[in-house]
CSV table of C-alpha atoms in Angstrom, one decimal:
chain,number,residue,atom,x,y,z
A,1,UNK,CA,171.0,54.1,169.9
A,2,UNK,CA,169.4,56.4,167.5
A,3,UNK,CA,165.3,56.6,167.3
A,4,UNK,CA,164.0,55.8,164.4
A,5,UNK,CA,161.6,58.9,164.2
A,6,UNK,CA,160.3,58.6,160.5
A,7,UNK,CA,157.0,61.3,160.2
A,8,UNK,CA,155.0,59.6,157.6
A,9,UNK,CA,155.2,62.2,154.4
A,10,UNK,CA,152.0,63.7,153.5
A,11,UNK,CA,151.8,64.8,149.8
A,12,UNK,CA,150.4,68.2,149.6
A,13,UNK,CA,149.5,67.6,145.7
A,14,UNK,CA,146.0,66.1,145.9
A,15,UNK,CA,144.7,69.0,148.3
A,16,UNK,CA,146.4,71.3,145.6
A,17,UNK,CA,144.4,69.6,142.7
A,18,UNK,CA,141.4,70.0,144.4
A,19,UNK,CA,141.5,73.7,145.3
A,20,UNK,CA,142.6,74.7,142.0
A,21,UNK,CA,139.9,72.3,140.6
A,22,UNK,CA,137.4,74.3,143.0
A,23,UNK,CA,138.7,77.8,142.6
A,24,UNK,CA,139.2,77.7,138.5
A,25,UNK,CA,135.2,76.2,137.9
A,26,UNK,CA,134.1,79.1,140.3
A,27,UNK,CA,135.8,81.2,137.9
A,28,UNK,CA,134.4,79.7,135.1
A,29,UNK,CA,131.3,79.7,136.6
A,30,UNK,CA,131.0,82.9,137.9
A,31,UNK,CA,132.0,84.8,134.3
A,32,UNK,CA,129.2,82.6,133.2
A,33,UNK,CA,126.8,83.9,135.3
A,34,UNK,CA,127.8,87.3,134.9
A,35,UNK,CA,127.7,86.9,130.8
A,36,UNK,CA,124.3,85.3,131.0
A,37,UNK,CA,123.0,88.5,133.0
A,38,UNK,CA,122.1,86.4,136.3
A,39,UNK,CA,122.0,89.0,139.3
A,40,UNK,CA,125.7,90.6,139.9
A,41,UNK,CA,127.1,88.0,142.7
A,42,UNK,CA,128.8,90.6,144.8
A,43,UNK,CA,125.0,92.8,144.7
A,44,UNK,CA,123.3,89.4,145.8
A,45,UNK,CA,126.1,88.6,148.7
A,46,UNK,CA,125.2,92.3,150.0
A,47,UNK,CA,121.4,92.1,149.7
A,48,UNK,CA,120.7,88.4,150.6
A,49,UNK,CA,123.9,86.9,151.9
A,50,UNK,CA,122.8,83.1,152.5
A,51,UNK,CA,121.7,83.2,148.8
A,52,UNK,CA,124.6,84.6,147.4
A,53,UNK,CA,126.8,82.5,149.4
A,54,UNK,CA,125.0,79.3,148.2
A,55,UNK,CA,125.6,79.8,144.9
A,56,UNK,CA,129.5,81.1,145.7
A,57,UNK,CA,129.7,77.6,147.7
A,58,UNK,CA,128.1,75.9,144.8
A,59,UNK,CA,130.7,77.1,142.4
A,60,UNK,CA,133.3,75.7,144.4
A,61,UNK,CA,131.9,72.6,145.7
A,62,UNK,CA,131.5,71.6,141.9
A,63,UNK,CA,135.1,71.7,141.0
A,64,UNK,CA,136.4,70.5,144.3
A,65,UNK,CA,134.0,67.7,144.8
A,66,UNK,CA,134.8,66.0,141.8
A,67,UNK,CA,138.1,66.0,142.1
A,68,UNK,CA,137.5,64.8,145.7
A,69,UNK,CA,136.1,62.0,144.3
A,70,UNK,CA,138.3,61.2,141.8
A,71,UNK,CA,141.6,61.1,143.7
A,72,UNK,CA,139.7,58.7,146.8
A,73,UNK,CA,138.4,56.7,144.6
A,74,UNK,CA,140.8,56.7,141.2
A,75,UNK,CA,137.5,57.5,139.1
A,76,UNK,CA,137.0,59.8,136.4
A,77,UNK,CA,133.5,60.0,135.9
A,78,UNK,CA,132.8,62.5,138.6
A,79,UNK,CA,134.9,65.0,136.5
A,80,UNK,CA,133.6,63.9,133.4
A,81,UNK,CA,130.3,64.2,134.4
A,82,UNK,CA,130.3,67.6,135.8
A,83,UNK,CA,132.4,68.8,132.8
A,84,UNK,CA,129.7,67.6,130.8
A,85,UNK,CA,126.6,69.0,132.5
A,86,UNK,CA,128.6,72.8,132.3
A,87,UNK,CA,129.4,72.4,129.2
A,88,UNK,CA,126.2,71.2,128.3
A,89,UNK,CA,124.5,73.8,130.3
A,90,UNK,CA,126.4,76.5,129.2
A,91,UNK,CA,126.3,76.1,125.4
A,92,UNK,CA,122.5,75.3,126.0
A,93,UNK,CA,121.9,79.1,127.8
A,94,UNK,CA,123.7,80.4,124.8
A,95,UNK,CA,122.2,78.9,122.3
A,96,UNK,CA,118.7,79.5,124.0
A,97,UNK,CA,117.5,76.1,123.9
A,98,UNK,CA,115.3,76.1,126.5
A,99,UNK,CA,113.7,78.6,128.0
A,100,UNK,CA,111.5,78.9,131.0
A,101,UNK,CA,107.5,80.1,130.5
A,102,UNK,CA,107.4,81.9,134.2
A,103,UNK,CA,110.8,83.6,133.9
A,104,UNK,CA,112.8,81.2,135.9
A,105,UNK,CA,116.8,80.5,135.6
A,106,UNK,CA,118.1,79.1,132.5
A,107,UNK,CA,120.4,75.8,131.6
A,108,UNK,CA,122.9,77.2,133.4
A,109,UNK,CA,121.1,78.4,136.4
A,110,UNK,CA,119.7,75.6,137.0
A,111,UNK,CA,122.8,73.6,136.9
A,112,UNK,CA,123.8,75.8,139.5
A,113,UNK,CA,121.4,76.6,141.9
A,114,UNK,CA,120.9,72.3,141.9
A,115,UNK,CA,124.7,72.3,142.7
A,116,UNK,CA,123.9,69.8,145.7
A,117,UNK,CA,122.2,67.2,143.1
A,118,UNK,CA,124.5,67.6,140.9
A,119,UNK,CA,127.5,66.6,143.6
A,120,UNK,CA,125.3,63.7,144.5
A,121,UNK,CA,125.0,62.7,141.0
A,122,UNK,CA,128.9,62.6,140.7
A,123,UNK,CA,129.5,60.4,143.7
A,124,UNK,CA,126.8,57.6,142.6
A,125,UNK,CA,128.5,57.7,139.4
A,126,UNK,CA,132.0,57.6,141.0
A,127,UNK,CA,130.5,54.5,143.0
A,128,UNK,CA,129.2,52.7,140.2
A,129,UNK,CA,132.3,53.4,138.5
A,130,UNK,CA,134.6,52.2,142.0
A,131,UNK,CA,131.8,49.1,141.8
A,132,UNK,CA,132.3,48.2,138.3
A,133,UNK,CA,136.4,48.1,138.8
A,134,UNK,CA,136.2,46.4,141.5
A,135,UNK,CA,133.8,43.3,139.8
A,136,UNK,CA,136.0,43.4,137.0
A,137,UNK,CA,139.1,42.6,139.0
A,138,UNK,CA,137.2,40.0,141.1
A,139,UNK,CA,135.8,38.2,138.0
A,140,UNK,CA,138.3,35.2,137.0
């Protein structure tokens, strides 16, 4: 008699989504940086490495997060939400909407550097999101 010796088939597609998710807003982010005149990332990763690898982890962490999210929990608003606050930040640092009186970071830097907030941000609102399906299908 033959075993029956089925290995469960584990999709390699959401861990794909998520790295490319990760890798293409560092991207993004980091030509951002760079064309707002921040400190050079590679100079900073050579002079003060923790800093410089915060904000390279920060990057990251903001597209792959997300999409973390997202595919767990079948949300959107994780993405959405930090879709909107780059874009928002972004156009804001070009457009010079607000600037700083003591010569601290911009929109955009400070959407950055508060890359942990901004995670935590998307999972409440992924939860609320996962909260408010989940009443809908409950209610009669």
């Amino acid at each position: 008699m033959a075993e029956n010796s089925e290995t469960p088939s584990i999709s390699m597609v959401p861990a794909i989504y998520r790295l490319v998710a990760g890798f293409l807003h560092a991207g993004v982010a980091i030509f951002l940086w760079n064309f707002f005149s921040y400190d050079n990332l590679w100079e900073l990763l050579l002079v003060k490495p923790p800093s410089g690898a915060y904000i390279l982890i920060g990057m990251f962490a903001l597209g792959f997060i997300p999409v973390l999210y997202s595919i767990t929990q079948k949300s959107i608003s994780p993405v959405l939400l930090v879709s909107v606050l780059l874009t928002v930040s972004a156009y804001s640092e070009w457009q010079g909407y607000f600037t700083s009186p003591f010569g601290g970071p911009g929109p955009f830097g400070v959407y950055i550097l508060s890359w942990v907030g901004v995670v935590l941000l998307a999972g409440l609102a992924g939860n609320v999101e996962l909260k408010l399906k989940q009443r809908e299908t409950a209610a009669p």
